[in-house]
Amino acid sequence: MSGNSVKILLIEDNLAEAILLQEFLKVAEQKQFSLIHVKRLQEALKEIDRDYFDLVLLDLGLPDSQGLESLQPLMELAPSLPIVVLTNTNDDKLAIEAVRRGAQDYLFKEHIKPEILVRSLCYAIERKQAQEKLRQENEALETEIDRQTVEMLKAKEVDLLRSEFLAMLSHDFRNPMNAILLSSGLLLKSENILSKEKKLAHFQLIRSAIKRMDRMLEEFILIGRANSGKLECQLAPLDLILFCRSLVEEFKWSNDESNINITFTCSGELRGVLCDRDLLRHILANLLANAIKYSPEGATIYFGASEQEKSVSFRVRDRGIGIPFEDQKQLFEPFYRASNVDTIAGSGLGLAIVKKCVELHSGEISVESQVGVGTTFTVALPLSKATFEEGYL
Ligand code: ADP
């Protein structure tokens, strides 16, 4: 409605009635009405699609649509367009049902007079505008409620993480700390009576306890960063064969006391692949560390990387304790540990971090495992490659 002029789409197959309505509207004084007249519903839909109208005057008996069926396509196409229904006097029930279904008003053709018609049209437009405003306010309110609910859930999640961390601190952190206290105390007090081998064993105990604490701390810092959206994925071209090989070497070198055997195989070019070096390191190092931790000493871990047409995938397979089927779904939740870990130390954070890092790469992670047989984790990342000029890191 621009100023005082109202543009109406009249859908009426009876030409005489259409002309009469047009005459009625001509004599209106408070507003200027312009009327576009069509005879069929399909023509009306086309008109609404290409032009703006303030209101639709709809006859319920059309050649291509009968009764209330006409309402739905009109309301679907233009939900905020008010509709006033025209009926014959004997269509009383139908008219009321039309209003129930979304029409703004109904007029019995035989009773129409110029002032009744104009008043009904003006009210219909006002009412629809008020409804529309209410609907928009409602929508804005719902969006705000959704936003606040998400924030509340996030805060709850952070709270939960915090309390789980405190529980972890008091429980899982104490074990390695006690081991350090005990071994260092013995080394200090009984230095003279301890054999060289015993001393070495205590130093090794202290070292692995510190490593465990260090890993837990790093995991907690990482999950905190991931949850607050501070973990970012910065892609750079990588030579994945070199990357995986040096990771394996590093593992062997830094875990020399646990007699590790990692077999690395690869297929495909695997060069110039765009990856985030740090995130990929978190993913693979965590999976390898778990494979070692949950396997008997001296066991072989099979680590593979391959390039397919649209993805690169990494696979870490072990013949360790396996994961009970009922635990497999929840493994990637923070602090979740399977029921068969027994006394094997851990925080339950590693796989949650791995999952976040995989998601930041828009990749996927899956697990196949059988208790007593072993476990395979597979990570698939979408393949994108650097151009030759960008070089390989
Ligand atoms: P954790 O610090 O406990 O190892 P993770 O988040 O890395 O935490 O792993 C979650 C749980 O998944 C582990 O506690 C363990 O129950 C199970 N798990 C992970 N990797 C393996 C594996 N290779 N073999 C058997 N169980 C595994």
Coordinates of N, CA, C and O in Angstrom, one line a residue, residues 1 57 89 93 111 123 128 158 188 197 213 229 242 268 302 320 344 351:
M1 N 0.9 -1.2 0.0 CA 0.0 0.0 0.0 C 0.9 1.2 0.0 O 1.6 1.4 0.9
L57 N -8.8 -10.4 -3.6 CA -10.3 -10.7 -3.4 C -10.5 -12.0 -4.1 O -10.4 -12.0 -5.4
T89 N -24.5 -16.5 -0.8 CA -25.1 -16.5 0.6 C -25.2 -17.9 1.2 O -25.1 -18.1 2.4
K93 N -21.0 -21.8 6.0 CA -20.0 -22.6 6.7 C -18.6 -22.5 6.0 O -17.6 -22.4 6.7
H111 N -24.8 -9.2 -0.4 CA -24.8 -8.2 0.6 C -23.9 -7.0 0.4 O -23.8 -6.1 1.2
Y123 N -9.9 -3.1 6.7 CA -9.7 -3.9 8.0 C -8.8 -5.1 7.7 O -7.9 -5.4 8.5
K128 N -4.0 -8.0 8.7 CA -2.9 -8.8 8.2 C -1.5 -8.2 8.6 O -0.6 -8.9 9.0
V158 N 30.9 -26.4 29.4 CA 32.2 -25.9 30.0 C 32.3 -26.3 31.5 O 33.3 -26.7 32.0
L188 N 66.8 -40.2 46.9 CA 67.4 -39.2 47.7 C 67.9 -39.9 49.0 O 69.1 -39.7 49.4
E197 N 71.0 -50.6 38.6 CA 69.8 -50.9 37.9 C 68.5 -50.4 38.6 O 67.6 -49.9 37.9
M213 N 51.8 -36.9 32.9 CA 51.2 -35.7 33.4 C 51.3 -34.6 32.3 O 50.3 -33.8 32.1
G229 N 36.6 -22.6 20.4 CA 36.8 -22.2 19.0 C 38.1 -21.6 18.7 O 38.3 -20.9 17.7
L242 N 56.9 -38.1 4.1 CA 58.0 -37.6 5.0 C 57.4 -37.3 6.4 O 58.0 -37.7 7.4
G268 N 50.0 -44.2 -3.2 CA 49.6 -42.9 -3.8 C 50.7 -41.9 -3.7 O 51.7 -42.1 -2.9
Y302 N 50.4 -51.2 13.0 CA 50.4 -51.0 11.5 C 49.8 -49.6 11.2 O 48.7 -49.3 11.5
G320 N 45.7 -55.1 20.0 CA 45.7 -54.9 21.4 C 44.4 -55.4 22.1 O 43.7 -56.3 21.5
I344 N 45.1 -49.3 32.9 CA 45.9 -48.6 31.9 C 45.5 -47.1 32.1 O 44.4 -46.7 32.1
L351 N 40.8 -38.9 22.2 CA 40.0 -39.1 21.0 C 39.0 -37.9 20.8 O 38.7 -37.6 19.6

